[in-house]
Tab-separated table of C-alpha atoms in Angstrom:
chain	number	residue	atom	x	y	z
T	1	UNK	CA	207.564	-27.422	50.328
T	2	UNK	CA	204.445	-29.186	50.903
T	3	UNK	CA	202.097	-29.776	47.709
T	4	UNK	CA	198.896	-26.942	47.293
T	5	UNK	CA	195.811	-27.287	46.093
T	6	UNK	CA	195.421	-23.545	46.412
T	7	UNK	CA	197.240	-20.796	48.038
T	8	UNK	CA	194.826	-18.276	49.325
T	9	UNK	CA	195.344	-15.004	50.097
T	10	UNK	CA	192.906	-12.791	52.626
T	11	UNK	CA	192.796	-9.081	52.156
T	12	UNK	CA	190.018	-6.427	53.065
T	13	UNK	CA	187.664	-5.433	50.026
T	14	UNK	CA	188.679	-1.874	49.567
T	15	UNK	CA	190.182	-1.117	46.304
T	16	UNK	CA	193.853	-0.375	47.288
T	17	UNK	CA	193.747	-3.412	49.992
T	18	UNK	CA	192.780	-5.738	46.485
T	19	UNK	CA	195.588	-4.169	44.434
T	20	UNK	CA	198.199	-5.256	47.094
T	21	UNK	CA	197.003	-8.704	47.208
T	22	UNK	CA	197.532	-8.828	43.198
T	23	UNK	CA	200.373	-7.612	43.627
T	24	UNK	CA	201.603	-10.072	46.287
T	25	UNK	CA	199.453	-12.482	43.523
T	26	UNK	CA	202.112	-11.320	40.731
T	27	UNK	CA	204.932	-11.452	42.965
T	28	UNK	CA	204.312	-14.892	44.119
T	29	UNK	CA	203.686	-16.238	40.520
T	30	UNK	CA	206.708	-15.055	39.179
T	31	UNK	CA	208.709	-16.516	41.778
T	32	UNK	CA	207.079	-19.598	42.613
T	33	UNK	CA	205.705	-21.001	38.843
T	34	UNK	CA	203.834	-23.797	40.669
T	35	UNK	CA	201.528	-21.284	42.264
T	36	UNK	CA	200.312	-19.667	39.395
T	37	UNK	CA	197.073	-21.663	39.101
T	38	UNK	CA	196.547	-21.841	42.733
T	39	UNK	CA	196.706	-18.361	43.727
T	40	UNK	CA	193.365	-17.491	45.479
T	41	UNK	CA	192.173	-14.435	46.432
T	42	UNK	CA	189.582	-14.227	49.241
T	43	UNK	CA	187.729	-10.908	50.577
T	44	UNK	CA	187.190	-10.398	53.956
T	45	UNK	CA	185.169	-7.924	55.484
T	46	UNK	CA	186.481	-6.208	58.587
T	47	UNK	CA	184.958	-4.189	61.617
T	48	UNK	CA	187.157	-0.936	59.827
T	49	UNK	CA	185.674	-1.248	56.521
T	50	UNK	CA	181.570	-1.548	57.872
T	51	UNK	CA	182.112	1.315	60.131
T	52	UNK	CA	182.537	4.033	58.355
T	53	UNK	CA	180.819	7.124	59.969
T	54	UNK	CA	182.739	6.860	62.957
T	55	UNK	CA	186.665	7.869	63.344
T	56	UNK	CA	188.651	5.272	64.300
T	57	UNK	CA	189.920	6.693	67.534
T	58	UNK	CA	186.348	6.091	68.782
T	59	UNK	CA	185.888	2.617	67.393
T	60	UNK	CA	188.921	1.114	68.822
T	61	UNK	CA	191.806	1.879	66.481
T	62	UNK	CA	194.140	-0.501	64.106
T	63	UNK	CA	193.032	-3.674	65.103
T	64	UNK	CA	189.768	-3.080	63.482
T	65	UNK	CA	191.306	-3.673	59.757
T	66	UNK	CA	193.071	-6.600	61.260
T	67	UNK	CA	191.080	-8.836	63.384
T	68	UNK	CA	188.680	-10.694	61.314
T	69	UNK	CA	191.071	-11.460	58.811
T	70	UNK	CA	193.833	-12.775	61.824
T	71	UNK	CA	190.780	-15.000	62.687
T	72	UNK	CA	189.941	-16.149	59.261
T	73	UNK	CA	193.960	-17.504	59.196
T	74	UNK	CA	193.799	-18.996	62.942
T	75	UNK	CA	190.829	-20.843	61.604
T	76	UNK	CA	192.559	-22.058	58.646
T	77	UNK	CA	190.207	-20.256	55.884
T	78	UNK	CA	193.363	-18.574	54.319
T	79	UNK	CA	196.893	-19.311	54.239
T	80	UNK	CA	198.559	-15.660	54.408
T	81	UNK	CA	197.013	-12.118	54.395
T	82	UNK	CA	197.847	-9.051	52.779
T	83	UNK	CA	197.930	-5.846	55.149
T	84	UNK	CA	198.733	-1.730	54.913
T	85	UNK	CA	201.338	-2.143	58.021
T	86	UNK	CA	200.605	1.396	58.912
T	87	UNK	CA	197.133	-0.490	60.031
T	88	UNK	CA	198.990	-3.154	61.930
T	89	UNK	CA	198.900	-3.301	65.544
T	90	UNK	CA	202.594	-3.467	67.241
T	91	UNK	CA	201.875	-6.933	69.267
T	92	UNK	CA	200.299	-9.826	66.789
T	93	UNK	CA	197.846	-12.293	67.676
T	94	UNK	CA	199.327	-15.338	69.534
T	95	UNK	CA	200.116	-18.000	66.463
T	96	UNK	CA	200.468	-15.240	63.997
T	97	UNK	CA	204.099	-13.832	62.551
T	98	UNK	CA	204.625	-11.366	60.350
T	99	UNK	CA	208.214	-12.947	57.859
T	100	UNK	CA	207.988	-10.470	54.606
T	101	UNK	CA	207.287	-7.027	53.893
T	102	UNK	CA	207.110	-5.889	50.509
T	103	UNK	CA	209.267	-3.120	49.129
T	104	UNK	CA	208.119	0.208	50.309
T	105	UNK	CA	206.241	2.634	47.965
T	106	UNK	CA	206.469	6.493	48.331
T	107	UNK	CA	205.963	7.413	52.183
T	108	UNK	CA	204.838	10.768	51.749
T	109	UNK	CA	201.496	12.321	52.026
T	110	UNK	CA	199.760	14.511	48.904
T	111	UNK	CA	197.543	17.374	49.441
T	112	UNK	CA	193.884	17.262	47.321
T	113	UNK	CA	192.470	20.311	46.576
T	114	UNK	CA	190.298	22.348	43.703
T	115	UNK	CA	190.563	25.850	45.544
T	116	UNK	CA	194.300	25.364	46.451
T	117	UNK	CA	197.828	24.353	45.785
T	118	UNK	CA	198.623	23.560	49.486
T	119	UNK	CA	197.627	23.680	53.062
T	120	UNK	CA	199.347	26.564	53.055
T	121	UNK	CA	197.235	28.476	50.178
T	122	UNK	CA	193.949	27.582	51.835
T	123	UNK	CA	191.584	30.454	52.770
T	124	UNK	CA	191.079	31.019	56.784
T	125	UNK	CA	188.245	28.485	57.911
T	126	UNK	CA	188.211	26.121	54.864
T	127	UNK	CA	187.367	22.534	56.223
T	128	UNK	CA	189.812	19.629	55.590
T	129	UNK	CA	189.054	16.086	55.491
T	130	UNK	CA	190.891	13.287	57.064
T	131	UNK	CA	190.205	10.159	59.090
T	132	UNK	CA	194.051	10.212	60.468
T	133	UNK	CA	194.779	12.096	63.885
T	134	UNK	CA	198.060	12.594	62.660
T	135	UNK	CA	197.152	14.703	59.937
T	136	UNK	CA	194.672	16.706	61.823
T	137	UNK	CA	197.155	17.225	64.474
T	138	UNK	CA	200.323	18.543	62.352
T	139	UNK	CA	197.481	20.638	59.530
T	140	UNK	CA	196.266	22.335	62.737
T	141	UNK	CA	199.453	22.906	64.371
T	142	UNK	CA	200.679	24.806	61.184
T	143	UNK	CA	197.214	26.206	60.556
T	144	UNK	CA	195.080	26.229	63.389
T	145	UNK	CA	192.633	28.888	61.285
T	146	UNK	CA	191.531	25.971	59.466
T	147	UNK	CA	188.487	23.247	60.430
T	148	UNK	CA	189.403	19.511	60.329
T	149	UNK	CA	186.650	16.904	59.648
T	150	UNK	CA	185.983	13.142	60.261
T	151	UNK	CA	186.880	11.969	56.551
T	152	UNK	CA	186.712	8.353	55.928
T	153	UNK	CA	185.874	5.691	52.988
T	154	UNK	CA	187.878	4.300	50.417
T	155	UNK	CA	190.214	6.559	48.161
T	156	UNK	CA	187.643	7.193	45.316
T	157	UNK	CA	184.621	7.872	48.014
T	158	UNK	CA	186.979	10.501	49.033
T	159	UNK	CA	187.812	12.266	46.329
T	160	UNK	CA	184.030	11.915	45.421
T	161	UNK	CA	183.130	13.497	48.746
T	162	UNK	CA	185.701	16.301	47.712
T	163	UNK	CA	184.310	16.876	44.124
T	164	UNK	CA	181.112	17.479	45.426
T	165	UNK	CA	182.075	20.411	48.153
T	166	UNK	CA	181.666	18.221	51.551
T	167	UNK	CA	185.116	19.289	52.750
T	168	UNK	CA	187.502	22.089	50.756
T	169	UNK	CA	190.846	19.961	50.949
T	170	UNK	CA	191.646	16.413	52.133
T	171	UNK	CA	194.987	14.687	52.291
T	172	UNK	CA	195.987	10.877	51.136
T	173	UNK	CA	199.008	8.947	51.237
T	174	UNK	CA	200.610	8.684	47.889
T	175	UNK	CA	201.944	4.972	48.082
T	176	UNK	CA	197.821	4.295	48.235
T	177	UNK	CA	197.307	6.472	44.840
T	178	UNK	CA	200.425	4.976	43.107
T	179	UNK	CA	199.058	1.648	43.783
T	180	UNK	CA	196.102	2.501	42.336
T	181	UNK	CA	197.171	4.002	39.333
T	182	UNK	CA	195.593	7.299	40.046
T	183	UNK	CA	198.804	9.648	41.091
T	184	UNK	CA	197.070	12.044	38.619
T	185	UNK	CA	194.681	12.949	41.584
T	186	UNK	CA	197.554	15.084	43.614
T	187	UNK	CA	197.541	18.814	43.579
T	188	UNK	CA	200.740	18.629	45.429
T	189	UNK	CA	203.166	16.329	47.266
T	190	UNK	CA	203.896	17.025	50.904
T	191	UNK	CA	207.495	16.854	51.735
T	192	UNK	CA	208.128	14.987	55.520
T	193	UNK	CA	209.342	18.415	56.739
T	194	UNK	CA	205.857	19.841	56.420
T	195	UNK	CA	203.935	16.583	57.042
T	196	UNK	CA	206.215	13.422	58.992
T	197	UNK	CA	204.219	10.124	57.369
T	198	UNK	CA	202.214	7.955	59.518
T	199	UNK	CA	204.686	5.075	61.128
T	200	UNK	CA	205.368	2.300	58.305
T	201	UNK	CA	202.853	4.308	55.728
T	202	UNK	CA	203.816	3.036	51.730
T	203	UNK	CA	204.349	-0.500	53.339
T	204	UNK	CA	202.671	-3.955	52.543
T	205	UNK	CA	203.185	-6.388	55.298
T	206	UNK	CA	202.219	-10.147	54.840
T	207	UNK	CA	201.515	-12.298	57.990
T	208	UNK	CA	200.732	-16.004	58.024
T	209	UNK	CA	200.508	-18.764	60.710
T	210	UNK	CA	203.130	-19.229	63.050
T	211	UNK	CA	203.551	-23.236	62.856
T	212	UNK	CA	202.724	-22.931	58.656
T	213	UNK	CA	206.249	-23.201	57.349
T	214	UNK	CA	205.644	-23.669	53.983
T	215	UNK	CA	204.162	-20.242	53.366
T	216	UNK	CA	206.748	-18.792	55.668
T	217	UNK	CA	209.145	-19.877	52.960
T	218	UNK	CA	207.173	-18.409	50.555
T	219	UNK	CA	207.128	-15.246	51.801
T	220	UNK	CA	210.585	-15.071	53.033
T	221	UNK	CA	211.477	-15.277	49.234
T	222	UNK	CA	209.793	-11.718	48.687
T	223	UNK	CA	210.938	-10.180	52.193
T	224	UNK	CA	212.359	-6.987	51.481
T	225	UNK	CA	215.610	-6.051	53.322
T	226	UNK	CA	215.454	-2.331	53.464
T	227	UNK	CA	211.798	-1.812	54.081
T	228	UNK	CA	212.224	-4.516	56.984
T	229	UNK	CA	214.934	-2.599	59.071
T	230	UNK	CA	212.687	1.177	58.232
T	231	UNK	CA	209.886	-0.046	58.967
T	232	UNK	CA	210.972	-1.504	62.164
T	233	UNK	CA	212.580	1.048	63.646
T	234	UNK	CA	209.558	3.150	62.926
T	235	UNK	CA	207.150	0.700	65.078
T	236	UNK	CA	209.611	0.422	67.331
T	237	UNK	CA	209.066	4.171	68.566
T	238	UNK	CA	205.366	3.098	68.238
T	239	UNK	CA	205.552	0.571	70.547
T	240	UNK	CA	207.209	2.131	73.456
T	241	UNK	CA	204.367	5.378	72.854
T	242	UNK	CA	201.439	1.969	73.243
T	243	UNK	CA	200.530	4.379	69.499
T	244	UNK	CA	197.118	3.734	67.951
T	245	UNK	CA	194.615	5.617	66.358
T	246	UNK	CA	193.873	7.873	69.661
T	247	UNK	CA	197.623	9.101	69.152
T	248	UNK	CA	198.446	11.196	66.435
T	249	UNK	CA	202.051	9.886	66.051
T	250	UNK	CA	204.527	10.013	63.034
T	251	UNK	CA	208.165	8.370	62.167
T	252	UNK	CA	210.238	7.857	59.120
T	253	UNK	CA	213.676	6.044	58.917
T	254	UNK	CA	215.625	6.730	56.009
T	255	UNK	CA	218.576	4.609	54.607
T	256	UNK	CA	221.565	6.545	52.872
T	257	UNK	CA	223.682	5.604	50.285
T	258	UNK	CA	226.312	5.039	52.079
T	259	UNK	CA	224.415	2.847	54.381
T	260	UNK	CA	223.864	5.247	57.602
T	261	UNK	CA	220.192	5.058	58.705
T	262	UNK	CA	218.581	8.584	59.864
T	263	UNK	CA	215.417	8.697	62.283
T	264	UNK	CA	212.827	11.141	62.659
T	265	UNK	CA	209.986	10.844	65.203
T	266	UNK	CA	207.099	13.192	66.363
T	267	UNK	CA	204.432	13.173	68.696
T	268	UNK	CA	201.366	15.652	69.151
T	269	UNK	CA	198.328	16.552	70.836
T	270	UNK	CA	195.779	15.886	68.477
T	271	UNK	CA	194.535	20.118	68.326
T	272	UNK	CA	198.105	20.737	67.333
T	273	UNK	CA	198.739	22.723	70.047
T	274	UNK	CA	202.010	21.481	71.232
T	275	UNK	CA	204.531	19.140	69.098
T	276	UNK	CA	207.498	17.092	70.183
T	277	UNK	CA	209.934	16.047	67.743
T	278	UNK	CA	213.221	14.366	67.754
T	279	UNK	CA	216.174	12.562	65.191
T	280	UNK	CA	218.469	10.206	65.627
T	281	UNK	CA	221.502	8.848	63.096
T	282	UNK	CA	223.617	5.942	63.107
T	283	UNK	CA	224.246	1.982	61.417
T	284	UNK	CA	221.423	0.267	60.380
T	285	UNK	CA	222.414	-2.308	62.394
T	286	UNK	CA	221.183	-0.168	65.100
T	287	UNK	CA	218.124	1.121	63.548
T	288	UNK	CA	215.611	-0.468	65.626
T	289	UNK	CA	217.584	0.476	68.817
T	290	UNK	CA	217.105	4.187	67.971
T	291	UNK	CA	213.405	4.194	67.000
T	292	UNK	CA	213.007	2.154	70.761
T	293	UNK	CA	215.346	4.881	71.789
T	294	UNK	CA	213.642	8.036	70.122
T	295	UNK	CA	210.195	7.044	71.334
T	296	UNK	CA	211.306	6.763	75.023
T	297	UNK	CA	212.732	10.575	74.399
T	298	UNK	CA	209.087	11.491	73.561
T	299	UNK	CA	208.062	9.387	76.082
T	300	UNK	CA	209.977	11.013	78.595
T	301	UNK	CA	208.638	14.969	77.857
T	302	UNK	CA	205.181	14.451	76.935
T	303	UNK	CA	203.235	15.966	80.001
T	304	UNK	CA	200.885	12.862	81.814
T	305	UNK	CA	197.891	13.627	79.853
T	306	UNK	CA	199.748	14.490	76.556
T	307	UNK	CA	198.233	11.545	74.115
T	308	UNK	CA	194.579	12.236	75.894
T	309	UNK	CA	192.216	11.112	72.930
T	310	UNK	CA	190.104	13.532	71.504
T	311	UNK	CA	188.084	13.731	68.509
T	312	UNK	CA	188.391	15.013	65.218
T	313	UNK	CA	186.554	18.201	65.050
């Protein structure tokens, strides 16, 4: 590998996007001993992050957390970035590759609440918060009594907004509060049969430059098997439903002991009115086949204005 002066690392500023770039800081240190004094860590602000009283679906979706920071590596300002991949696009920029994903953290969802223990306990007409069209679509299909809420910010401008009585309930991903070191937050955890997880949610993807080889090796050192083959199956159904943040989409591949990979996929209109769900099983070898394969299912039975955008309400 080539000799660094310093190995620098490009993340968004939120909290949780900063503790997964020390992590992939820790990672890299203990692996690679020569890095350990030339590990940098560089902030970069993205269109998500400044626009925050806005829901993404009306902003232009994913690429928003992604964009300056692809730009900031194209034009050589940082050598690899750090990135959620449930906020990754399915098609990268052109020069851009994506050779390690960190191992997953907890994919489910947790339910916040002072007046509640669930979605389920919830009075008629209290008001959740969320930011994700996924959530809003599967709370309202099980509750449709209830009022859903444009929710965004980082995780502790949530739960402040919470505290002081904007919204009754609000729902985050527990991978972000384990990072964190704030699991202590969760009234309850939300099983995948009540709540399927947002495609690739509890993942940490890190992408660098296509023709920069030396942190490709890098990376490739801390690429993480399992998570790879879930999480690609999972943007694999993404990809043939063109899913962004107009789409409230979910997915979760599942690896067993015994090495069989199970598939679960859903698609909604984002009122919750009408879900479409379907499961597939097989090798892992095949895993990707059957996400591809359970999102052209969807595909097929969704109605021609099915994933019609609408707003959080």
């Amino acid at each position: 590998m080539k000799s660094l002066s310093s190995f620098r690392i490009g993340t968004r500023g939120s909290p949780l996007a900063q503790a997964q770039a020390r992590e992939l800081r820790s990672l890299l240190a203990s692996a690679f001993p020569e890095l350990v004094n030339r590990i940098k860590i560089t902030v970069i602000k993205t269109t998500g992050d400044m626009v925050q009283n806005r829901a993404l679906s009306e902003i232009g979706g994913k690429g928003l957390f992604t964009k300056e920071i692809d730009d900031a590596m194209l034009d050589g300002c940082i050598d690899v970035a750090v990135h959620s991949m449930k906020d990754v696009p399915t098609w990268l920029p052109d020069g851009i590759v994506l050779p390690c994903m960190l191992e997953r953290e907890d994919t489910r969802d947790v339910f916040i609440s002072e007046k509640a223990k669930s979605i389920a306990g919830l009075p008629k007409g209290s008001v959740i918060g969320t930011a994700s069209l996924r959530r809003q679509a599967l709370i309202l299909h099980q509750r449709p009594d209830l009022q859903v809420v444009t929710f965004r910010g980082n995780v502790e401008t949530r739960l402040k907004k919470l505290s002081s009585g904007d919204v009754d309930a609000t729902l985050l991903a527990m991978a972000g509060l384990n990072r964190l070191g704030r699991p202590d937050v969760a009234t309850s955890i939300i099983e995948p049969e009540e709540i399927l997880p947002a495609v690739a949610q509890g993942a940490i993807g890190i992408t660098c430059r296509a023709d920069d080889e030396s942190s490709q090796l890098y990376l490739a050192a801390l690429n993480h098997h399992e998570t790879v083959i879930r999480v690609s199956a999972e943007r694999a159904l993404l990809k043939v439903l063109d899913g962004s943040c107009r789409t409230p989409i979910a997915a979760l591949g599942e690896i067993s002991s015994d090495g069989r990979f199970f598939f679960r996929g859903l698609a909604a209109r984002p009122d919750g009115s009408e879900l479409l769900e379907t499961k597939r099983s097989g090798s892992i070898q095949e895993a990707e086949a059957l996400g591809k394969d359970a999102g052209e299912e969807l595909k097929g039975r969704a109605s021609s204005n099915f994933f019609d955008a609408m707003e959080l309400r």
